[in-house]
XYZ file of C-alpha atoms in Angstrom:
628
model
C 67.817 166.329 -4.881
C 67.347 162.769 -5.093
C 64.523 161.022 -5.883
C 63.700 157.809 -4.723
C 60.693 157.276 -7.129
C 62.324 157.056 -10.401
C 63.088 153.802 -9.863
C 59.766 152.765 -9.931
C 59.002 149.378 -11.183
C 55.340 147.577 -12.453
C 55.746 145.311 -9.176
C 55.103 149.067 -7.332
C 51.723 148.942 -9.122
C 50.368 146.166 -6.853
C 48.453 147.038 -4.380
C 45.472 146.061 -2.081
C 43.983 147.533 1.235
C 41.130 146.638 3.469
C 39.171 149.568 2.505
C 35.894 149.110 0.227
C 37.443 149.753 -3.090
C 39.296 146.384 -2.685
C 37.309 144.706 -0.573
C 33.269 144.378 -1.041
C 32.504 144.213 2.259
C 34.904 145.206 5.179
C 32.817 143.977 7.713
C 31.828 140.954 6.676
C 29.192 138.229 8.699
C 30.900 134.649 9.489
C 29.771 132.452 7.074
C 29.778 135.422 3.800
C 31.942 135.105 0.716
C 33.020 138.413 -0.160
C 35.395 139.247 -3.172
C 38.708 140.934 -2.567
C 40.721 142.762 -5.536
C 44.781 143.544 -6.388
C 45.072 146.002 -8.629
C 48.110 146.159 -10.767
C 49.018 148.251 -13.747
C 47.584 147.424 -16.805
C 51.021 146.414 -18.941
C 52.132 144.003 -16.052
C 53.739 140.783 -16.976
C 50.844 138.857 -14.957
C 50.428 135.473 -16.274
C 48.558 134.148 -13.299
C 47.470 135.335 -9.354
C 46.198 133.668 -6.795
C 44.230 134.390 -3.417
C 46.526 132.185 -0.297
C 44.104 131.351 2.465
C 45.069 129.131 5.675
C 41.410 127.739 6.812
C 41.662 125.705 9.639
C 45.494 125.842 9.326
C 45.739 124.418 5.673
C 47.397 126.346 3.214
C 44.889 126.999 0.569
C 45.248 128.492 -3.075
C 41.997 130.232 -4.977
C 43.077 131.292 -9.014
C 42.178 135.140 -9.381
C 40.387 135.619 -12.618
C 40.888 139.519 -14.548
C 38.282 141.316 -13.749
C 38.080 143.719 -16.558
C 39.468 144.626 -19.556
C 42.200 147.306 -18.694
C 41.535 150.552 -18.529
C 43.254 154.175 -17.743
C 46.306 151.784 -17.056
C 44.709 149.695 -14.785
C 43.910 145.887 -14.416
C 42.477 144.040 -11.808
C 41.860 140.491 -10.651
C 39.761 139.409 -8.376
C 38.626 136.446 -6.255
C 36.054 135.076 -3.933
C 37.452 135.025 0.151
C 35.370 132.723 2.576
C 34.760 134.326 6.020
C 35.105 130.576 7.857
C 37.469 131.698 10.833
C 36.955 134.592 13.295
C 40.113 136.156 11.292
C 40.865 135.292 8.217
C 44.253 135.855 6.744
C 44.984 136.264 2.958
C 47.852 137.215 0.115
C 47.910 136.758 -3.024
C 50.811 134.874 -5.638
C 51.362 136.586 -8.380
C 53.039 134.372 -11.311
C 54.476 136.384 -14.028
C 55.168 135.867 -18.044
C 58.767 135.154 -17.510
C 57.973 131.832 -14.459
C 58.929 134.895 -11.764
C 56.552 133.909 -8.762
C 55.769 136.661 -6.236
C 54.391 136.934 -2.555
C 52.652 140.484 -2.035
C 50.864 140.639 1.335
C 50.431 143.600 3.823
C 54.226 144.031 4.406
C 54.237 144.255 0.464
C 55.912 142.232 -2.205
C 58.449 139.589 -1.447
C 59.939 136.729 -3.528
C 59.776 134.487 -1.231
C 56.946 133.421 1.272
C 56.627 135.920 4.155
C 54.928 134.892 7.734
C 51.389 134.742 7.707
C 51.543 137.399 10.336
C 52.309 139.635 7.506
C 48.935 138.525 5.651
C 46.012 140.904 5.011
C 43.239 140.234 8.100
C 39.462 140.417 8.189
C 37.650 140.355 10.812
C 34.506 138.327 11.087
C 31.261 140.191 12.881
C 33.148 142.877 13.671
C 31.336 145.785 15.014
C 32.888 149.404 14.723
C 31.723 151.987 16.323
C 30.280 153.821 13.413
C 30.481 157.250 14.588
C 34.059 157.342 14.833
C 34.760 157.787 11.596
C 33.554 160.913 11.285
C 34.930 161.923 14.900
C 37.648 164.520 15.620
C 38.566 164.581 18.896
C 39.967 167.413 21.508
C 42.059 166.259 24.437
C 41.168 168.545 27.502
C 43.702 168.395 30.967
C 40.473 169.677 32.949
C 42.760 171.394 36.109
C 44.140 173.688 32.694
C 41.522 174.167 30.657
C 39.254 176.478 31.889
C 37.994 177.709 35.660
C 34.232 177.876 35.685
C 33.400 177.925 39.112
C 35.832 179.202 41.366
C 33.935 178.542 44.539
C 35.238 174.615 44.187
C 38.800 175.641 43.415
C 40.783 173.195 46.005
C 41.853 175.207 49.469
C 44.570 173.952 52.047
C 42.136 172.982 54.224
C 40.039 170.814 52.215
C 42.705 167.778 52.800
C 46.182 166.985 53.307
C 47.574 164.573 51.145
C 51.388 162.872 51.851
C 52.271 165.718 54.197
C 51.150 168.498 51.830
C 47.283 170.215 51.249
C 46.840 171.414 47.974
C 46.864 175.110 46.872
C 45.037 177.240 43.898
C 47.356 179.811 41.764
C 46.535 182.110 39.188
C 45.883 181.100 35.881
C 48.754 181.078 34.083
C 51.104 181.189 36.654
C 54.312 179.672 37.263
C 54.540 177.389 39.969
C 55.617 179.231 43.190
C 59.529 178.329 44.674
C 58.557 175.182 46.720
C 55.383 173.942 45.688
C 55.341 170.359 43.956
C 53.398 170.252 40.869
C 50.750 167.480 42.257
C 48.986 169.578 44.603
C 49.171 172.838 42.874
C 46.021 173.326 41.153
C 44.798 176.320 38.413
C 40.978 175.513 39.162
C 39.854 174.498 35.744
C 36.827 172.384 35.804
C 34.168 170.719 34.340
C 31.466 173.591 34.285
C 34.538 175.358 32.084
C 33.979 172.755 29.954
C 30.441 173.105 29.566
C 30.806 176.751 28.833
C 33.808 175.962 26.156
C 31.118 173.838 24.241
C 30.463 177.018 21.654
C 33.787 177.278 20.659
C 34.440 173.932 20.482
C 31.950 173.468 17.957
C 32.980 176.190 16.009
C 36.264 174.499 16.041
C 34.870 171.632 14.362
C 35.782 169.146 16.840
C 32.740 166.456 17.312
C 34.482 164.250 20.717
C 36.390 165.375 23.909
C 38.954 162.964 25.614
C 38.856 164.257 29.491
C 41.881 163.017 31.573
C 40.895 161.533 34.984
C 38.065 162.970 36.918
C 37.716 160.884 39.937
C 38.267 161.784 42.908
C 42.135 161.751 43.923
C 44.909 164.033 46.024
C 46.912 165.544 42.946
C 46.001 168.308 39.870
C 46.329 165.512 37.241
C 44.175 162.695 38.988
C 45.987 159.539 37.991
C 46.400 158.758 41.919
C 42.515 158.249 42.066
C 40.960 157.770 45.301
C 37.400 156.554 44.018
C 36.400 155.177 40.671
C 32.558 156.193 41.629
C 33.023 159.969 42.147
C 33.628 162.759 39.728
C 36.181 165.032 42.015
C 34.336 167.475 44.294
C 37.201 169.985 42.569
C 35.885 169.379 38.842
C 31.974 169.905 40.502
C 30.944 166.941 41.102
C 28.375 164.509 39.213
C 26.093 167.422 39.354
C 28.402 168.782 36.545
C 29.134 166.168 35.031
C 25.907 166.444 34.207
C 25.001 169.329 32.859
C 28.965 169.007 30.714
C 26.518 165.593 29.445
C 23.429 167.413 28.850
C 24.979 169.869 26.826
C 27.366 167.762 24.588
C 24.109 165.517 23.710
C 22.364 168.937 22.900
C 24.792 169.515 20.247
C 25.573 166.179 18.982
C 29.523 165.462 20.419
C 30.680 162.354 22.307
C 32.803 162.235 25.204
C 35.615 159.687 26.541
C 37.466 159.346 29.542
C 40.411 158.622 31.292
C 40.610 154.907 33.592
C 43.331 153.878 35.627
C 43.321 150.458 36.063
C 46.711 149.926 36.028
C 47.099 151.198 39.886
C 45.416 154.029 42.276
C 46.075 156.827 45.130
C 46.970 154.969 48.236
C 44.102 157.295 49.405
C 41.282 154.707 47.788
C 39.663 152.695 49.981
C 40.722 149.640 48.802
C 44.419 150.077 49.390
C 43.520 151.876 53.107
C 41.770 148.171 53.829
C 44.393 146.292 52.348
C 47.203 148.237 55.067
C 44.497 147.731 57.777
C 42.960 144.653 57.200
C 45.339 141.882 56.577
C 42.435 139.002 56.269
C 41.053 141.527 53.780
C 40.080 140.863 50.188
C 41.333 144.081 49.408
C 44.549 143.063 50.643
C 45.531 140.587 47.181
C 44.658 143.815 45.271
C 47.876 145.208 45.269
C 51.446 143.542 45.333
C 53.315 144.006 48.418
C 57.045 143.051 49.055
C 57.200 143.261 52.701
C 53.297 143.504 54.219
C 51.944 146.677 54.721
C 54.282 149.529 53.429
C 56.307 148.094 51.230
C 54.511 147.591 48.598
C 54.562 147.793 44.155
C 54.023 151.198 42.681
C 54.138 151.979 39.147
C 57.570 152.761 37.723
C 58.173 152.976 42.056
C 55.891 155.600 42.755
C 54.580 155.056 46.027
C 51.515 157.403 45.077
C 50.467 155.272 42.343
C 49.968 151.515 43.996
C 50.186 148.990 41.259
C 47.062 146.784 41.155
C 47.191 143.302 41.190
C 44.757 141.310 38.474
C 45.581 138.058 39.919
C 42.762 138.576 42.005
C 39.275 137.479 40.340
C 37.923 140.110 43.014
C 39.652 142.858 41.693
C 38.419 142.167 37.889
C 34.710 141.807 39.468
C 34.791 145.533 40.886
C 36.950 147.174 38.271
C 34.555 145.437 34.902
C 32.743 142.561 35.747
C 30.023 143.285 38.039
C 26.958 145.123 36.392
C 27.737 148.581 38.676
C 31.423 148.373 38.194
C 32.686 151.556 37.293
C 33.955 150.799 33.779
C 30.138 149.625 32.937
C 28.371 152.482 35.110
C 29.202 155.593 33.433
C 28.594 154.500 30.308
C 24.976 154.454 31.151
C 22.805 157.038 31.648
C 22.369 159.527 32.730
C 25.828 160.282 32.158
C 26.404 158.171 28.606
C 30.185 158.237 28.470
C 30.928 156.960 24.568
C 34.248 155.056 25.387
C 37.672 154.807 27.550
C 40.950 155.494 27.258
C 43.030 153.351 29.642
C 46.159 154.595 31.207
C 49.461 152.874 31.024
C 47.293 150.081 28.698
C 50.764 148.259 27.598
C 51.512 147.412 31.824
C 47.793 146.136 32.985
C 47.958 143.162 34.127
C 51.556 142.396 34.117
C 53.980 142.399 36.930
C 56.804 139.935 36.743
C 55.968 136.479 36.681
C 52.142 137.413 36.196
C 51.239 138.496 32.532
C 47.570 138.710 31.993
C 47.626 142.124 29.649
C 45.522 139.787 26.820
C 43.312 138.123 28.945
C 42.301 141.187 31.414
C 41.868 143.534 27.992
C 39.615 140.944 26.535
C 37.722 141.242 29.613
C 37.858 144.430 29.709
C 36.404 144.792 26.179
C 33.481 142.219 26.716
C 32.258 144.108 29.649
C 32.370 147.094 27.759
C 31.125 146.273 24.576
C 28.157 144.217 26.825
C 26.804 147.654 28.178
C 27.396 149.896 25.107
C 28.341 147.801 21.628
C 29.493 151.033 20.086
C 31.691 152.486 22.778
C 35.422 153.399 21.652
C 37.983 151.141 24.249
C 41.079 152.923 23.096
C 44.758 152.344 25.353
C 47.863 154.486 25.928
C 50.819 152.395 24.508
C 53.622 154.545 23.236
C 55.191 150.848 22.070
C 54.598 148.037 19.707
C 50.804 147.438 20.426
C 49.800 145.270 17.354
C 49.133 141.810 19.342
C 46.356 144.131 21.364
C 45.070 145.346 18.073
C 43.782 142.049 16.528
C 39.883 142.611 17.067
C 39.597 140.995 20.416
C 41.330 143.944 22.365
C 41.405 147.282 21.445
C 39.342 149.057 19.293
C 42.905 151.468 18.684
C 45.409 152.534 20.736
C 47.379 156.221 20.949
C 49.112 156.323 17.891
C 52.633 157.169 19.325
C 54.020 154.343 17.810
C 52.449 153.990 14.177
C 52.295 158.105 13.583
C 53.520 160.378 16.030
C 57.262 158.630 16.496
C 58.366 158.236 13.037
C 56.567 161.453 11.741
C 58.763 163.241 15.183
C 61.732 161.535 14.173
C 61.365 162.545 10.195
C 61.046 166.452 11.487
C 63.198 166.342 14.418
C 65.356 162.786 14.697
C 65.392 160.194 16.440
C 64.825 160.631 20.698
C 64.231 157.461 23.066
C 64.188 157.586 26.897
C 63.702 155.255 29.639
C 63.079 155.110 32.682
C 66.501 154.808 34.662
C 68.682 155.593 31.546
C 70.641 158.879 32.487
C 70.498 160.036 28.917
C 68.238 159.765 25.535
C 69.372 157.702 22.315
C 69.212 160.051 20.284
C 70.784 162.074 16.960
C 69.812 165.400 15.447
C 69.596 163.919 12.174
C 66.722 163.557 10.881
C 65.715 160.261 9.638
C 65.073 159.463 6.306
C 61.450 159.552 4.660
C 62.049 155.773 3.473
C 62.430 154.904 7.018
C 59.213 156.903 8.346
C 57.820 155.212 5.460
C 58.521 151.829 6.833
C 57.479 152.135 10.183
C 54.107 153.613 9.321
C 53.404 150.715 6.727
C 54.997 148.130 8.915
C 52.306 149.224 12.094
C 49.362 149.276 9.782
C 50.321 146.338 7.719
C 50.240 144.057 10.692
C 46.606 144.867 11.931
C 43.339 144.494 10.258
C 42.658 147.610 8.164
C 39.256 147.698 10.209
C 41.296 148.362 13.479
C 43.816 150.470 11.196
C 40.855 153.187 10.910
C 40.132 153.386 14.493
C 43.572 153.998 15.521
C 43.948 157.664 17.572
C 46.095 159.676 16.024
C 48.196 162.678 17.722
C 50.818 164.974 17.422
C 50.672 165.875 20.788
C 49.802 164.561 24.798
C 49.997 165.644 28.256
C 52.568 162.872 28.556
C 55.006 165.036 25.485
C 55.984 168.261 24.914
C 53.979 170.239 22.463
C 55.425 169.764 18.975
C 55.374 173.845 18.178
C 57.935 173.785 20.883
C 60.238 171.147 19.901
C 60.312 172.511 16.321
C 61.286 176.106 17.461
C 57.956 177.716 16.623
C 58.203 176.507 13.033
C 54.872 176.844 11.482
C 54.875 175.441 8.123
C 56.421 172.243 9.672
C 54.108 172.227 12.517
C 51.094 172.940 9.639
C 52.734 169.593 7.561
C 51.846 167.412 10.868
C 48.430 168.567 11.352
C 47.733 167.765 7.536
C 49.322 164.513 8.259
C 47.443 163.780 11.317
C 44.125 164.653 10.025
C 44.288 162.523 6.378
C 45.970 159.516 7.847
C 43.952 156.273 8.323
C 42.438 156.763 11.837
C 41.397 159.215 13.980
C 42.555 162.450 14.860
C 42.798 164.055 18.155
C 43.903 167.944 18.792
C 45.491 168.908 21.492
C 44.166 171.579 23.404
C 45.394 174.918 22.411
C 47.673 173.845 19.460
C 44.714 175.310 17.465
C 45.603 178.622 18.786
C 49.373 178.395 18.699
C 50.236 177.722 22.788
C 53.519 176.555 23.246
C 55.383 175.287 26.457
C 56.836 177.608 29.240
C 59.757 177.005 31.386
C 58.981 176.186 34.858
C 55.617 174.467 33.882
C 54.839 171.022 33.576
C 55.579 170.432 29.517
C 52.560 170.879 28.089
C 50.176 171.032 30.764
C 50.079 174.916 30.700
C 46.625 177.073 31.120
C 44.208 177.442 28.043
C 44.959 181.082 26.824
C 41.147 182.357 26.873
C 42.254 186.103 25.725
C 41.852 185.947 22.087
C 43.893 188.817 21.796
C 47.345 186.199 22.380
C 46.157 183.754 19.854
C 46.704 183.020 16.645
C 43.755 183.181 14.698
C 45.756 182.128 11.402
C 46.344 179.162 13.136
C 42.882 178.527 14.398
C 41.365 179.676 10.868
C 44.050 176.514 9.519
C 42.382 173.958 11.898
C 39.190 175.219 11.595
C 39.599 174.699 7.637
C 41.095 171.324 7.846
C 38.583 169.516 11.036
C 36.053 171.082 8.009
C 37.728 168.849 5.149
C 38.264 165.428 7.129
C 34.553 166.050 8.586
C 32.901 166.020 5.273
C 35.286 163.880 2.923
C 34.525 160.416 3.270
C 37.525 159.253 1.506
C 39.712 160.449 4.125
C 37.319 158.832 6.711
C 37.010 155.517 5.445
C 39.438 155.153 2.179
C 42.390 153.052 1.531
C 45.782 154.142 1.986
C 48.580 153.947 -0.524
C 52.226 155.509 -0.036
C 53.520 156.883 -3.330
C 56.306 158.913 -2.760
C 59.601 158.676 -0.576
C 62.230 160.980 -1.625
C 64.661 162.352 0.384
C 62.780 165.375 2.037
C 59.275 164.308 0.732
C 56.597 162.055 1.706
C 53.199 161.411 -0.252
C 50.685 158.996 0.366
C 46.638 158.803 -1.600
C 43.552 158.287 0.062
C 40.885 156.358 -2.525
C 37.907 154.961 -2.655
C 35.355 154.347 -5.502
C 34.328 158.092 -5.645
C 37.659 160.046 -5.278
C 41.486 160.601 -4.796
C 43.280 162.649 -2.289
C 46.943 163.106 -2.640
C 48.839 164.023 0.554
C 52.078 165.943 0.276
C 54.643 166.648 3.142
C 58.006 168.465 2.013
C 60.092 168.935 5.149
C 63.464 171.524 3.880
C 63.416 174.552 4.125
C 64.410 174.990 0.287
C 61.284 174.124 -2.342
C 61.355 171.290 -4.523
C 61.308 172.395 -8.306
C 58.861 172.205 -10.060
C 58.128 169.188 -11.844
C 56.999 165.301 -11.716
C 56.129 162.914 -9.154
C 55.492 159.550 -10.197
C 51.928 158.609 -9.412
C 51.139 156.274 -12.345
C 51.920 153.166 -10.133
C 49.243 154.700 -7.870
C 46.376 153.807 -10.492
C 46.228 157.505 -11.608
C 45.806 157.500 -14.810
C 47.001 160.604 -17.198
C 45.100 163.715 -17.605
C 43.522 163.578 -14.358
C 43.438 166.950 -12.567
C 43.902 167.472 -9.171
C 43.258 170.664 -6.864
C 44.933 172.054 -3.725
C 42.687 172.341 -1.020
C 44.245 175.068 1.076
C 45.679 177.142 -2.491
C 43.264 176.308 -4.700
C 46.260 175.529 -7.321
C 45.494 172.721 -10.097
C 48.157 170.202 -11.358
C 47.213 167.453 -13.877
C 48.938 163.955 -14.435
C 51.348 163.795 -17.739
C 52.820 160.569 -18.676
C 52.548 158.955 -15.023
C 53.810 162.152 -13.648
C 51.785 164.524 -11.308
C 53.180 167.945 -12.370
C 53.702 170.156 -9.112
C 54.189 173.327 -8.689
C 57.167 174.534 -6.501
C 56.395 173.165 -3.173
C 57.872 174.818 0.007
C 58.239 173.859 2.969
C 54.811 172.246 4.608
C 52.327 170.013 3.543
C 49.640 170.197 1.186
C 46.298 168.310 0.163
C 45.397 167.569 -3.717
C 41.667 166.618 -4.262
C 40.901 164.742 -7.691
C 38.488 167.042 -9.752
C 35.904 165.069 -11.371
């Protein structure tokens, strides 16, 4: 086996983070001097470091003084950072014994000068919403999820929609020859939420994320009809409702599910715009040829593309004090937050690109009606511009989590729209490459918009990953670990807990919850119940820094710290163990003879001579807690 950290060098001991142990305040006022610390092992070659600043677009240089004596194989320096600038970027230059000079920023160390867009970033007066730290959240499809009142299960006659009326099957059954998965419905609604509550709590989970729940003509409710009614199918307001009542009751937030990005050519506004030509519905949407041919997204005619050109349409949508983004996060229905479909394609449509501007819109009117609400977008891309402090509080983590931990189990898969056939190959990729593009997408944001990134191993947009891995549990338990110690936060899937899986000939992973606990598995749910338990009470996975200590060539480690304790997480992907013996942590700040248990195992292991000396590790993941 090889093993990548042997060749560990002192320059691996530098390291800094946004969290509190390196940073005295994270969220500081404008106007505050905080100080900021680089640790580095304690036998560096460190003549001299200093703190690079650009205020006002000067370069500016601050000398780092050592802030201690060395201990446990550990120095520090530290140095005074000015909050004079909304964000205010920083690295430090390390000069060493031998005239070496150094760059080491959030990319990591360079010897030359990187772009200041690979700088550490603080935000000034930056409010978080506090209570997602501790938040663990459960994505529910509502038409899947459970059926609590049957008597508002959709019926043919209730509508037609596009020369079909909808129709209610079984639960759990396959989708009948004929019928197109749109307007076949299961029934689930929001009263089954409401009467879920018990067990979601004794899950653990503290947040739901609901997709839509307007009003609209198909089972998954992106084509929405009206932005100011919960779907007569779901129950109505009058559940939604009692579904708010009763999260309050015990203590759990809720999100949910806007589509801004386009609507159901049912809505009102688009049936003006095609009837009313003088209309000022009619600049809305985007039509090629007035009134039926008009922009859809990705084509589809059922979803019409909006068009945020018009100031009219951002008035309704965010701006005015009913608009719908502002209402429901009032009472009496409280919502805590959105997620906003398609977030990486508001806004833009050829020659028009106003993603920025509409999202910081977007944000202002939310953040103006409820400062601590979560505004959260789907991008499966590269969305660090939106995640600067003015955008997004986080975005679906597909791109800084999900993909490279899916490619490092599975290998690499793309797709596109229009392309006849995935990029793909069925090798794995290596851990040094997962290990880039998971410091690459945190090192480019501030570490304050790092922790409220949502992270998932699975969507109603991707197949479930017990599927794609052939039902392999100990690599399906090493993403879950992942997922729920990385830096952000962490969103199940509904029924991964109890081991569901996708079936041919339904939509991939949009199946029915499996309520008969007699086809679960309760191993599985007894795992997740365990783990929700850990991140819920350990602050250092909630708010600590993050440090990647190991790349080898079928193992990945990474430590959560903070002032008060060390976690070590440990993913081994073959399916033959890794001896038993060392992995270099010393570079980590660890210093010897510090023992460390195993959460799950209750094992101990103790550092020797920069070494932390594991047991045989199969296949999996496991969690090592620093025993005081």
């Amino acid at each position: 086996m090889v093993n990548l950290t042997t060749s560990i060098h002192w320059r691996d001991s530098i390291h800094h983070d946004g969290s509190a142990r390196y940073v005295s305040n994270p969220y500081p006022a404008f106007g505050e001097t905080i100080t900021v610390k680089l640790r580095v092992a304690a036998n560096a070659p460190v003549q001299a470091v200093y703190l690079r600043t650009e205020p006002d677009g000067e370069q500016y240089f601050a000398e780092m003084t050592a802030a201690e004596r060395p201990r446990k194989g550990v120095g520090w320096w530290q140095g005074k950072l000015h909050i004079t600038e909304p964000t205010v970027h920083y690295r430090f230059v390390i000069v060493t014994q031998a005239g070496e000079v150094w760059h080491y920023g959030a990319m990591g160390l360079t010897n030359y000068e990187p772009l200041d867009r690979a700088d550490f970033q603080i935000l000034a007066d930056y409010h978080a919403p506090a209570w997602l730290f501790e938040a663990v959240f459960y994505q529910i499809f509502p038409d899947t999820f459970r059926n609590g009142d049957p008597s508002n299960d959709p019926k043919p006659e209730d509508f037609e929609y596009r020369g079909r009326r909808p129709h209610t099957i079984g639960w759990g059954e396959g989708l009948p020859h004929g019928m197109m998965y749109g307007q076949t419905y299961y029934g689930g609604d929001l009263q089954g939420i409401t009467e879920s509550l018990d067990y979601l709590v004794d899950l653990g989970v503290t947040a739901l994320y609901l997709t839509p729940i307007f009003k609209a003509y198909s089972c998954h409710r992106y084509d929405v009809a009206d932005y100011d009614t919960v779907d007569p199918s779901l129950g109505g307001e009058s559940a939604l409702l009692r579904l708010a009542e009763g999260l309050a009751a015990r203590g759990m937030r809720y999100i949910f599910d806007m589509v801004p990005n386009h609507c159901g050519p049912k809505h009102y506004w688009f049936e003006t715009a095609t009837t009313h030509p003088d209309s000022l519905e009619r600049d809305f949407f985007i039509f090629h040829h007035y009134p039926d041919d008009y922009m859809g997204w990705l084509g589809y005619k059922s979803l019409v593309k909006l068009n945020f050109t018009s100031q009219e349409l951002r008035r309704r949508m965010y701006g005015m004090e009913n608009a719908p983004f502002r209402r429901w996060l009032r009472p009496p229905y409280s919502v805590d937050g959105w997620r906003v479909d398609v977030g990486n394609m508001l806004g833009r449509a050829g020659r028009h690109q106003f993603n920025g501007e509409v999202l910081r819109e977007m944000r202002q009117a939310i953040k103006e009606t409820n400062p601590d609400a979560y505004f959260m977008g789907e991008n499966f891309h590269d969305a660090t511009s939106q995640l600067q402090g003015d955008q997004w509080d986080g975005v679906m983590n597909y791109r800084g989590f999900t993909k490279p931990l899916k490619d490092w189990l599975l290998g690499y898969n793309r797709g596109s729209f229009g392309l006849n056939k995935p990029i793909q190959s069925a090798a794995p990729t290596s851990t040094d490459a997962m290990r880039g593009a998971m410091q690459t997408q945190i090192g480019v944001i501030p570490y304050a918009i790092a922790m409220q990134q949502f992270n998932l191993i699975g969507s109603h947009d991707i197949p479930r990953l017990y599927s794609l891995l052939h039902h392999n549990e100990n690599l399906l338990r090493l993403a879950v670990i992942l997922q729920m110690t990385f830096p952000g936060v962490p969103c199940v899937y509904y029924g991964d807990e109890i081991g569901m899986r996708d079936r041919a000939g339904i939509e991939p992973s949009r199946d029915c919850m499996i309520w008969d606990e007699k086809r679960w598995n309760h191993d599985r749910l007894a795992f997740y119940r365990k783990l929700i338990s850990l991140r819920r009470q350990n602050v250092t996975l909630q708010r600590g820094g993050f440090q990647i200590l190991a790349a080898e060539s079928d193992l990945f480690a990474y430590q959560r710290e903070d002032e008060h304790s060390t976690v070590i997480v440990i993913a081994q992907r073959s399916q033959h163990p890794r001896p038993a013996g060392g992995m270099t942590v010393w570079h980590g700040g660890i210093a010897d003879g510090t023992c460390f248990v195993e959460y799950f195992s209750g094992q101990s292991a103790v550092v020797e001579n920069g070494q932390f000396m594991l047991p045989s590790l199969g296949q999996g993941g496991t969690i090592w807690i620093r025993k005081d």
